[in-house]
Amino acid sequence: MRYAYAITGILLAGGTAATLVLQQPVGAQVAQNAPTSMPQASAPGSFADLAERLAPAVVNISTTQTIEVQRRNPFAGSPFDDFFRQFGGQRGQNDEPITREASSLGSGFIISADGYVVTNNHVISARGRNGRPGTEAVDTITVILSDRTEYEARIVGRDPSSDLAVLKIDGDNLPFVEFGDSDDLRVGDWVLAIGNPFGLGGTVTAGIVSAMQRTIGQGGAYDRYIQTDASINQGNSGGPMFDLQGNVVGINSAIFSPTGGNVGIGFAIPASEARSIVETLQRGERVQRGYLGVSIQPMNDAIAESLGLPANRGEIVARVEPGEAAERAGIRQGDVIVKVNNREVTPDETLSYIVANLPVGSRVPIELIRDGERMNVTATMGERPTDEELIRRAQEGQEEEEVLEEPTKEDPGSDESEATMEAIGIGFQTLTPQIARQVGVSSRVRGLVVNQVDPSSDAAQQGIRRGDIVLSINRTATLEPSDAVRVIQSAQRAGRGSVLLLRQRGNSTPLYVGVDFIE
C-alpha cells in the first residue's frame, strides 16, 4: 500500500507542478529543457522491417569507360634504356598513349515499375585525366538489383547543375519507391541511407537529420542540402535517403571528409528540389532555369562597411551581361540587390538560388540599393545557359599576366601614389597602352594599375597585388591617380573605415574588394 500511495503522491506532485507553471505570468521565460517543454523521448526498436521492405528498390550502378594513359619507359636514363627500347617497344613509340578500361561504382533507386532509375549525374559521367567527372557520359552503365539481376541501362536525361540523372532499364513489375516531402523534415528526425559504399553491395545505415538547407560551397541554384550523420561513403552517391515512413526524402550526393571516409557529415539533395527535375528528365525534356545575367558577389564585412550596409543582406553586382534581363531592367554594376520576387537575398537565400528557381519569361520585381538609395525595377527572366557556356564566357579573352617594373619617382602620379600608399597601402599609376599589354588587359580598359602594395596593409590581406587594375573606387571611375586621392580623401572626411575598389586582374571578370584604411 505504501508503494501505491507513493506513486499517487508523485503523480499529484507532478500535477501541482504543472499547475504552477501554467500560473506563471504571460511571456515568462522558462528553460528550454524544462520538463514541461521537452517532447517524450522515442526511438524505433529496429529498422529491420523498413530496410527489408525498401532494399529491393535500391540498386548498384556499375560503369565503364575507355581512358587514355601515357606509356612510360621505366628505364629511361638508365643503362637498361636501350635494352627496353629493343625488346619493350620501338624507339619513339614508348611515350605514345595507350587505352585502358576504367570502371566505377555508385548507387541509385527505381522510381517506377517499368524501370526508371534515379542517380547522381557524377555517377554516370566520364572521368577526365584529373579523375574528376567531365561533361561526357561513360561508355556503359549496368544496374544491379538486390537479387543480383543485372540490366544494361540507357540515359534518359542528365542535369549537371543539380547533379541528377535518370536512367532506364527494360523490366516489368520492378520494385520501386516514391518521393516524399523533404520540407516536412526537421533537424533531429531519423533517416536511413541505403547504397553501395566501396562496392560492398546493399548497405543500410541510420542516423538523424543534422541540418537543413546546408550550403557546401558549390554555389548556384541547388547548393541546398540535407546534412546527416548517417554513414555515407564513396559509392553511396545517388542512393536514397528515407524517412521512417519509407519515403525518399533525399538523394545522397556528397560527404565532408578529410580522410575520404565517413566522419559523420554527409549531404543529400532534398526531395523537394529533386522531384520536379527528375520528372522533367523522365519526360525527356531539358531543365530550364531563370537567368538574370549578372555576376554577383556576397556582401562580406569589408564590402558592406565601405557601402554603409549590413553584411548579411544583399549581393553586389560585379558585372552585367550585355543584352540579358538585368541590363534590360536597368540594373548596373555596383548595385546591391537586396530582394527578388519579394524574397530577401541572404547568405541562405542567395540571388542565384532565387533566380534559378523562377520560371523563364516571368516578370519579377527586384529591389536594389544604388548610391545609398533604394530602387525598384522589374526584370523579365531569361533562360540560364548551360554550365559549359557559362565557363566558356568566363574564360573568354583571359590572357597571361606579366609583372610591372618597380615604380620610380619619375613615374606619372608618384606624389599621388605616395598619398594612397599612406591611406590604404596601395600605390597607383596611370594605365597606358604599354602597361595594358604588360598586364594582359584589353586596350579598352580604363583605370589605374597597382604598382605597389604595402604587405602589412589590409589591401594585401584582401589579395590586391601589383599588376591589378582598379576601375573605380567607391563606384567613382578612376582614370588618374589624382582621382583615387580625391575619392579616398572624401571617404576619410565622411568617417568611413574603408573604401570599395572594383579590381580587374587580366581579362577576368572584375570583382569588388573592400579595403580598410591604414590606422
Coordinates of C-alpha atoms in Angstrom, one line a residue:
M1 CA 0.0 0.0 0.0
R2 CA 2.8 2.4 0.8
Y3 CA 4.2 1.8 -2.8
A4 CA 0.9 2.6 -4.3
Y5 CA 0.5 5.7 -2.2
A6 CA 4.0 6.8 -3.1
I7 CA 3.2 6.6 -6.8
T8 CA -0.1 8.6 -6.2
G9 CA 1.9 11.2 -4.4
I10 CA 4.4 11.6 -7.2
L11 CA 1.6 11.9 -9.8
L12 CA -0.2 14.5 -7.7
A13 CA 3.1 16.4 -7.2
G14 CA 3.6 16.4 -10.9
G15 CA 0.1 17.8 -11.5
T16 CA 0.7 20.5 -8.9
A17 CA 4.0 21.5 -10.6
A18 CA 2.3 21.7 -13.9
T19 CA -0.4 23.9 -12.5
L20 CA 2.3 26.2 -11.1
V21 CA 4.0 26.6 -14.5
L22 CA 0.6 27.5 -16.1
Q23 CA 0.1 30.2 -13.5
Q24 CA 3.4 31.9 -14.4
P25 CA 3.0 35.4 -15.8
V26 CA 2.3 35.5 -19.6
G27 CA 5.5 35.7 -21.5
A28 CA 7.7 34.5 -18.6
Q29 CA 10.8 32.8 -19.8
V30 CA 11.4 29.1 -18.8
A31 CA 14.4 26.9 -19.5
Q32 CA 14.5 25.3 -23.0
N33 CA 14.9 21.9 -21.3
A34 CA 12.2 22.3 -18.7
P35 CA 10.3 19.0 -18.2
T36 CA 7.0 20.5 -19.3
S37 CA 8.6 21.7 -22.6
M38 CA 10.5 18.6 -23.6
P39 CA 9.0 16.1 -26.1
Q40 CA 8.6 12.4 -25.0
A41 CA 11.8 10.5 -25.9
S42 CA 11.2 7.8 -28.5
A43 CA 13.3 5.8 -31.0
P44 CA 12.5 2.9 -33.3
G45 CA 13.2 -0.5 -31.7
S46 CA 14.6 -1.7 -35.1
F47 CA 15.0 -0.6 -38.7
A48 CA 14.8 -4.2 -39.9
D49 CA 11.3 -4.3 -41.3
L50 CA 11.8 -0.9 -43.0
A51 CA 15.1 -1.9 -44.5
E52 CA 13.8 -5.2 -45.7
R53 CA 10.9 -3.5 -47.5
L54 CA 12.9 -0.8 -49.1
A55 CA 16.2 -2.5 -50.1
P56 CA 14.8 -4.2 -53.3
A57 CA 14.2 -0.8 -54.9
V58 CA 17.8 0.3 -54.3
V59 CA 20.3 -0.6 -57.0
N60 CA 24.0 -0.7 -57.5
I61 CA 25.3 1.1 -60.6
S62 CA 28.5 -0.1 -62.4
T63 CA 30.0 2.0 -65.2
T64 CA 32.9 1.5 -67.6
Q65 CA 34.8 3.9 -69.8
T66 CA 37.8 3.9 -72.1
I67 CA 40.6 6.2 -71.0
E68 CA 44.0 7.1 -72.4
V69 CA 47.1 6.6 -70.2
Q70 CA 50.6 7.6 -71.1
R71 CA 53.0 4.6 -71.6
R72 CA 56.3 5.4 -70.0
N73 CA 59.8 3.8 -70.2
P74 CA 60.6 2.7 -66.7
F75 CA 64.3 2.5 -67.6
A76 CA 64.6 6.0 -69.2
G77 CA 68.0 7.5 -68.5
S78 CA 69.4 4.2 -67.1
P79 CA 71.9 1.7 -68.6
F80 CA 68.8 -0.5 -69.5
D81 CA 67.2 2.1 -71.7
D82 CA 68.5 0.7 -75.0
F83 CA 67.5 -2.9 -73.8
F84 CA 64.0 -1.7 -73.1
R85 CA 63.7 0.1 -76.4
Q86 CA 64.9 -3.0 -78.2
F87 CA 62.6 -5.5 -76.5
G88 CA 59.8 -3.4 -74.9
G89 CA 59.0 -1.1 -77.8
Q90 CA 60.3 0.8 -80.8
R91 CA 62.2 4.0 -80.4
G92 CA 59.8 6.9 -80.5
Q93 CA 56.8 4.8 -79.6
N94 CA 57.4 4.3 -75.8
D95 CA 55.6 7.6 -74.8
E96 CA 52.6 7.1 -77.0
P97 CA 49.2 6.9 -75.1
I98 CA 47.5 3.5 -74.7
T99 CA 43.9 2.8 -73.8
R100 CA 42.6 1.2 -70.7
E101 CA 39.1 0.3 -69.4
A102 CA 38.2 2.0 -66.2
S103 CA 35.2 1.2 -64.0
S104 CA 33.4 3.0 -61.2
L105 CA 30.5 2.2 -58.8
G106 CA 27.6 4.1 -57.4
S107 CA 24.1 3.8 -56.2
G108 CA 20.5 4.6 -57.4
F109 CA 16.9 3.7 -56.9
I110 CA 14.0 2.7 -59.0
I111 CA 11.0 5.1 -59.2
S112 CA 8.6 3.1 -61.4
A113 CA 7.6 -0.5 -62.0
D114 CA 8.8 -0.2 -65.7
G115 CA 12.4 0.6 -64.8
Y116 CA 13.1 4.4 -64.4
V117 CA 16.2 4.8 -62.1
V118 CA 17.4 8.0 -60.4
T119 CA 21.1 8.6 -59.6
N120 CA 23.7 11.3 -59.4
N121 CA 24.9 12.8 -62.7
H122 CA 28.5 12.4 -61.5
V123 CA 28.0 8.6 -61.1
I124 CA 27.5 8.2 -64.8
S125 CA 29.9 11.0 -66.0
A126 CA 33.2 10.0 -67.6
R127 CA 36.3 10.9 -65.6
G128 CA 39.0 13.1 -67.0
R129 CA 42.7 12.7 -66.5
N130 CA 42.4 14.5 -63.2
G131 CA 39.9 11.9 -62.0
R132 CA 37.1 14.4 -61.9
P133 CA 33.7 13.9 -63.7
G134 CA 33.6 15.6 -67.1
T135 CA 30.8 16.6 -69.4
E136 CA 30.7 13.3 -71.3
A137 CA 28.8 10.2 -70.2
V138 CA 30.5 6.8 -69.5
D139 CA 30.6 4.1 -72.2
T140 CA 28.4 1.5 -70.5
I141 CA 26.1 1.5 -67.4
T142 CA 24.9 -1.6 -65.6
V143 CA 22.2 -1.6 -63.0
I144 CA 22.3 -4.4 -60.5
L145 CA 19.3 -5.2 -58.3
S146 CA 19.5 -6.6 -54.8
D147 CA 18.8 -10.1 -56.1
R148 CA 21.9 -9.7 -58.3
T149 CA 19.8 -9.4 -61.5
E150 CA 21.7 -7.2 -64.0
Y151 CA 20.3 -4.8 -66.6
E152 CA 22.0 -2.7 -69.2
A153 CA 20.8 0.9 -68.7
R154 CA 20.5 3.8 -71.0
I155 CA 20.5 7.5 -70.1
V156 CA 17.1 9.2 -70.4
G157 CA 18.3 12.6 -69.2
R158 CA 21.0 14.3 -67.1
D159 CA 21.3 17.6 -65.4
P160 CA 24.8 18.6 -64.3
S161 CA 23.6 21.7 -62.4
S162 CA 21.6 19.7 -59.9
D163 CA 23.8 16.6 -60.2
L164 CA 20.8 14.4 -61.1
A165 CA 20.3 11.8 -63.8
V166 CA 17.5 9.5 -64.9
L167 CA 18.3 6.0 -66.4
K168 CA 16.0 3.4 -67.9
I169 CA 16.2 -0.4 -67.7
D170 CA 14.0 -2.8 -69.6
G171 CA 12.0 -4.6 -66.9
D172 CA 8.4 -5.2 -65.7
N173 CA 6.9 -5.3 -62.3
L174 CA 10.1 -4.0 -60.7
P175 CA 10.2 -2.9 -57.1
F176 CA 10.1 0.9 -56.8
V177 CA 9.9 3.7 -54.2
E178 CA 8.3 7.2 -54.3
F179 CA 9.4 10.6 -53.3
G180 CA 8.2 12.1 -50.0
D181 CA 8.2 15.8 -48.9
S182 CA 11.6 16.8 -47.5
D183 CA 10.1 20.1 -46.4
D184 CA 8.5 18.1 -43.6
L185 CA 11.8 17.0 -42.2
R186 CA 13.1 18.6 -39.0
V187 CA 16.6 18.6 -37.5
G188 CA 16.8 15.5 -35.3
D189 CA 14.5 13.3 -37.4
W190 CA 15.6 9.7 -38.0
V191 CA 16.7 8.8 -41.6
L192 CA 18.0 5.7 -43.4
A193 CA 20.6 5.6 -46.2
I194 CA 20.8 2.6 -48.4
G195 CA 23.5 2.3 -51.0
N196 CA 26.7 0.6 -52.3
P197 CA 29.6 2.0 -50.3
F198 CA 33.1 1.0 -51.6
G199 CA 31.4 -1.6 -53.8
L200 CA 30.4 -3.7 -50.9
G201 CA 26.8 -4.1 -52.1
G202 CA 23.5 -3.1 -50.4
T203 CA 24.3 -1.5 -47.1
V204 CA 21.9 0.2 -44.7
T205 CA 22.9 2.9 -42.3
A206 CA 20.8 5.1 -40.0
G207 CA 21.3 8.5 -38.4
I208 CA 19.5 11.8 -37.9
V209 CA 19.0 14.9 -39.9
S210 CA 21.9 17.1 -38.7
A211 CA 20.9 20.3 -40.5
M212 CA 18.6 21.6 -43.3
Q213 CA 19.3 24.0 -46.2
R214 CA 23.0 23.5 -45.8
T215 CA 25.3 25.2 -48.3
I216 CA 28.6 23.4 -49.1
G217 CA 30.3 26.0 -51.3
Q218 CA 29.1 24.6 -54.7
G219 CA 27.1 27.8 -55.5
G220 CA 24.3 28.0 -57.9
A221 CA 20.6 27.1 -57.7
Y222 CA 21.0 23.8 -55.9
D223 CA 23.6 24.3 -53.2
R224 CA 21.0 23.4 -50.5
Y225 CA 21.5 20.0 -48.9
I226 CA 20.2 17.9 -46.1
Q227 CA 23.1 17.2 -43.7
T228 CA 23.0 13.8 -41.9
D229 CA 25.3 11.8 -39.6
A230 CA 24.1 8.5 -41.2
S231 CA 27.2 6.8 -42.6
I232 CA 27.7 7.8 -46.2
N233 CA 30.8 6.8 -48.1
Q234 CA 32.2 6.6 -51.6
G235 CA 29.8 4.5 -53.6
N236 CA 26.7 5.8 -51.7
S237 CA 26.4 8.6 -54.3
G238 CA 23.0 8.5 -56.0
G239 CA 21.4 6.3 -53.3
P240 CA 18.2 7.3 -51.5
M241 CA 17.7 8.7 -48.0
F242 CA 14.5 7.5 -46.4
D243 CA 12.3 8.8 -43.6
L244 CA 10.7 6.4 -41.2
Q245 CA 7.6 6.1 -43.4
G246 CA 9.8 4.8 -46.2
N247 CA 9.6 7.9 -48.4
V248 CA 12.6 9.1 -50.4
V249 CA 13.4 12.5 -48.8
G250 CA 16.9 12.9 -50.2
I251 CA 19.5 11.7 -52.7
N252 CA 22.9 11.1 -51.1
S253 CA 25.4 13.1 -53.0
A254 CA 28.4 14.3 -51.1
I255 CA 30.5 13.9 -47.9
F256 CA 32.7 16.1 -45.9
S257 CA 35.8 14.1 -45.1
P258 CA 39.5 14.9 -44.5
T259 CA 40.2 11.2 -44.9
G260 CA 37.9 10.1 -47.7
G261 CA 35.8 8.0 -45.4
N262 CA 32.7 8.8 -43.3
V263 CA 33.2 11.2 -40.4
G264 CA 29.5 11.8 -39.7
I265 CA 28.9 14.6 -42.2
G266 CA 27.1 13.6 -45.3
F267 CA 24.8 15.6 -47.7
A268 CA 21.7 14.7 -49.7
I269 CA 19.8 16.6 -52.3
P270 CA 16.4 17.3 -50.9
A271 CA 13.5 15.5 -52.5
S272 CA 11.6 18.8 -52.8
E273 CA 14.4 20.1 -55.1
A274 CA 14.9 16.8 -57.0
R275 CA 11.3 15.8 -57.7
S276 CA 10.5 18.3 -60.4
I277 CA 13.9 17.9 -62.1
V278 CA 13.5 14.1 -62.2
E279 CA 10.0 14.4 -63.7
T280 CA 11.3 16.8 -66.3
L281 CA 14.2 14.4 -67.2
Q282 CA 11.9 11.4 -67.2
R283 CA 9.8 13.1 -69.9
G284 CA 13.0 13.6 -72.0
E285 CA 12.8 17.3 -71.6
R286 CA 15.6 19.8 -70.7
V287 CA 15.5 21.5 -67.4
Q288 CA 15.0 25.3 -67.8
R289 CA 16.1 27.8 -65.1
G290 CA 15.7 31.5 -64.7
Y291 CA 18.6 33.8 -65.6
L292 CA 19.2 37.4 -64.7
G293 CA 22.6 37.9 -66.5
V294 CA 24.8 39.2 -63.7
S295 CA 28.0 38.2 -61.9
I296 CA 27.5 38.7 -58.2
Q297 CA 29.5 38.7 -55.0
P298 CA 28.4 38.1 -51.4
M299 CA 28.4 41.1 -49.1
N300 CA 31.3 40.4 -46.8
D301 CA 32.1 42.7 -43.9
A302 CA 34.7 44.8 -45.8
I303 CA 32.4 45.5 -48.8
A304 CA 29.4 46.1 -46.5
E305 CA 31.3 48.6 -44.4
S306 CA 32.5 50.5 -47.4
L307 CA 28.9 50.9 -48.6
G308 CA 27.5 51.5 -45.1
L309 CA 25.2 48.4 -45.4
P310 CA 24.6 45.3 -43.3
A311 CA 26.9 42.4 -44.2
N312 CA 24.2 39.7 -44.1
R313 CA 21.8 41.2 -46.6
G314 CA 22.0 41.5 -50.4
E315 CA 24.7 40.8 -53.0
I316 CA 26.7 43.2 -55.1
V317 CA 26.6 43.2 -58.9
A318 CA 30.2 42.8 -60.2
R319 CA 29.2 42.5 -63.9
V320 CA 26.1 42.9 -66.1
E321 CA 26.0 40.7 -69.2
P322 CA 25.1 42.7 -72.3
G323 CA 21.6 42.1 -73.7
E324 CA 20.4 40.0 -70.8
A325 CA 17.5 40.5 -68.4
A326 CA 19.4 42.6 -65.8
E327 CA 20.7 45.1 -68.4
R328 CA 17.2 45.4 -69.9
A329 CA 15.8 46.1 -66.5
G330 CA 18.3 48.9 -65.8
I331 CA 20.5 47.1 -63.3
R332 CA 24.1 48.4 -63.2
Q333 CA 27.4 47.3 -62.0
G334 CA 27.8 48.1 -58.3
D335 CA 24.1 47.8 -57.5
V336 CA 23.4 45.8 -54.3
I337 CA 20.4 43.6 -54.9
V338 CA 18.5 43.0 -51.7
K339 CA 15.2 41.5 -52.7
V340 CA 14.0 39.4 -55.7
N341 CA 10.3 38.5 -56.2
N342 CA 9.6 39.7 -52.6
R343 CA 12.2 37.4 -51.2
E344 CA 15.2 38.7 -49.1
V345 CA 18.6 38.0 -50.6
T346 CA 20.6 36.5 -47.7
P347 CA 23.5 34.0 -47.3
D348 CA 20.9 31.2 -47.1
E349 CA 18.7 32.6 -49.9
T350 CA 21.2 33.7 -52.4
L351 CA 20.4 35.6 -55.6
S352 CA 21.5 32.6 -57.8
Y353 CA 19.2 30.3 -55.8
I354 CA 16.2 32.5 -56.0
V355 CA 16.6 33.4 -59.7
A356 CA 17.3 29.9 -61.0
N357 CA 14.1 28.7 -59.5
L358 CA 12.0 31.3 -61.2
P359 CA 10.1 30.5 -64.4
V360 CA 11.6 31.6 -67.7
G361 CA 9.7 34.6 -69.0
S362 CA 8.2 35.6 -65.7
R363 CA 8.2 39.3 -64.8
V364 CA 9.9 39.7 -61.4
P365 CA 10.2 42.8 -59.1
I366 CA 13.7 43.5 -57.8
E367 CA 14.7 45.8 -55.0
L368 CA 18.2 47.2 -55.1
I369 CA 20.4 49.9 -53.5
R370 CA 22.3 52.3 -55.7
D371 CA 24.5 55.0 -54.2
G372 CA 22.7 54.6 -50.8
E373 CA 19.2 54.9 -52.3
R374 CA 16.7 52.1 -52.6
M375 CA 15.2 51.5 -56.1
N376 CA 12.7 49.1 -57.6
V377 CA 13.0 47.6 -61.1
T378 CA 11.2 44.8 -62.9
A379 CA 13.1 42.1 -64.9
T380 CA 11.8 39.5 -67.3
M381 CA 13.6 36.3 -66.6
G382 CA 15.8 34.8 -69.3
E383 CA 16.9 31.2 -69.6
R384 CA 20.1 30.2 -67.9
P385 CA 22.8 29.0 -70.4
T386 CA 24.5 25.6 -69.9
D387 CA 27.4 25.3 -67.4
E388 CA 29.7 24.8 -70.4
E389 CA 28.6 28.0 -72.0
L390 CA 29.0 30.0 -68.7
I391 CA 32.5 28.6 -68.3
R392 CA 33.4 29.5 -71.8
R393 CA 32.2 33.1 -71.3
A394 CA 34.2 33.4 -68.1
Q395 CA 37.3 32.1 -69.7
E396 CA 36.9 34.0 -73.0
G397 CA 39.7 36.6 -73.5
Q398 CA 41.7 35.7 -70.5
E399 CA 45.4 36.2 -71.1
E400 CA 48.7 35.6 -69.3
E401 CA 49.7 38.3 -66.8
E402 CA 53.1 39.9 -66.7
V403 CA 55.0 41.7 -63.9
L404 CA 55.4 45.5 -63.8
E405 CA 58.7 47.3 -63.4
E406 CA 59.2 48.8 -60.0
P407 CA 57.9 52.4 -59.8
T408 CA 60.3 55.3 -59.8
K409 CA 60.0 58.9 -58.6
E410 CA 59.7 59.9 -62.2
D411 CA 56.6 57.8 -62.8
P412 CA 53.5 59.8 -63.6
G413 CA 51.4 60.2 -60.4
S414 CA 54.2 59.3 -58.0
D415 CA 53.1 62.0 -55.5
E416 CA 49.5 60.8 -55.5
S417 CA 50.8 57.2 -55.3
E418 CA 52.5 58.1 -52.0
A419 CA 49.3 59.6 -50.7
T420 CA 47.3 56.5 -51.5
M421 CA 50.0 54.3 -50.0
E422 CA 49.7 56.1 -46.8
A423 CA 45.9 55.9 -46.8
I424 CA 45.2 52.3 -47.9
G425 CA 48.6 50.8 -48.7
I426 CA 48.2 50.8 -52.5
G427 CA 50.3 52.8 -55.0
F428 CA 48.8 53.6 -58.4
Q429 CA 49.9 54.8 -61.7
T430 CA 48.1 55.7 -65.0
L431 CA 47.2 52.7 -67.2
T432 CA 48.9 53.3 -70.5
P433 CA 48.5 51.1 -73.6
Q434 CA 52.0 49.7 -73.0
I435 CA 51.2 48.7 -69.4
A436 CA 47.8 47.3 -70.5
R437 CA 49.7 44.9 -72.8
Q438 CA 52.1 44.0 -70.0
V439 CA 49.4 43.1 -67.5
G440 CA 47.2 41.3 -70.2
V441 CA 44.1 43.6 -70.3
S442 CA 42.2 44.8 -73.2
S443 CA 43.2 48.2 -74.6
R444 CA 39.6 49.3 -74.0
V445 CA 40.0 49.0 -70.2
R446 CA 40.2 52.3 -68.3
G447 CA 41.5 52.6 -64.8
L448 CA 44.6 52.7 -62.6
V449 CA 47.3 50.0 -62.4
V450 CA 48.5 48.9 -58.9
N451 CA 52.3 49.3 -58.9
Q452 CA 53.0 48.6 -55.2
V453 CA 51.2 47.2 -52.2
D454 CA 52.1 47.5 -48.5
P455 CA 52.5 43.9 -47.4
S456 CA 51.2 44.7 -43.9
S457 CA 48.1 46.5 -45.2
D458 CA 44.5 45.2 -45.3
A459 CA 44.8 45.6 -49.1
A460 CA 47.4 42.9 -49.2
Q461 CA 45.3 40.7 -46.9
Q462 CA 42.4 41.1 -49.4
G463 CA 44.6 39.8 -52.2
I464 CA 45.4 43.1 -54.0
R465 CA 48.7 42.7 -55.9
R466 CA 50.9 44.6 -58.3
G467 CA 49.5 44.5 -61.9
D468 CA 45.9 44.6 -60.8
I469 CA 43.7 47.2 -62.4
V470 CA 41.4 49.4 -60.2
L471 CA 38.5 50.5 -62.4
S472 CA 36.7 52.5 -59.7
I473 CA 36.8 53.5 -56.0
N474 CA 33.5 53.9 -54.2
R475 CA 31.8 53.5 -57.6
T476 CA 33.7 56.5 -59.0
A477 CA 35.7 56.0 -62.1
T478 CA 39.5 56.4 -61.5
L479 CA 41.4 57.3 -64.6
E480 CA 44.3 59.2 -62.9
P481 CA 46.0 58.8 -59.5
S482 CA 44.5 62.2 -58.5
D483 CA 41.0 60.7 -58.9
A484 CA 42.0 58.0 -56.4
V485 CA 43.3 60.6 -53.9
R486 CA 40.1 62.7 -54.2
V487 CA 37.7 59.7 -53.6
I488 CA 39.8 58.3 -50.7
Q489 CA 40.0 61.7 -49.0
S490 CA 36.3 62.2 -49.4
A491 CA 35.6 58.8 -47.7
Q492 CA 38.0 59.7 -44.9
R493 CA 36.2 63.1 -44.3
A494 CA 32.9 61.2 -44.2
G495 CA 34.2 59.0 -41.4
R496 CA 34.2 55.7 -43.4
G497 CA 36.5 52.9 -42.3
S498 CA 37.1 51.5 -45.7
V499 CA 36.7 52.1 -49.5
L500 CA 35.3 49.9 -52.2
L501 CA 37.6 49.0 -55.1
L502 CA 36.5 47.4 -58.3
R503 CA 39.5 45.3 -59.2
Q504 CA 40.3 43.6 -62.5
R505 CA 43.0 41.0 -63.0
G506 CA 43.9 40.3 -66.6
N507 CA 40.7 40.0 -68.6
S508 CA 38.8 38.1 -65.9
T509 CA 35.5 39.4 -64.5
P510 CA 36.1 42.5 -62.3
L511 CA 35.4 41.9 -58.5
Y512 CA 34.6 44.3 -55.7
V513 CA 37.1 44.4 -52.8
G514 CA 36.6 46.3 -49.6
V515 CA 39.9 47.8 -48.2
D516 CA 40.3 49.3 -44.7
F517 CA 42.2 52.5 -44.2
I518 CA 45.6 52.3 -42.5
E519 CA 45.3 53.5 -38.9

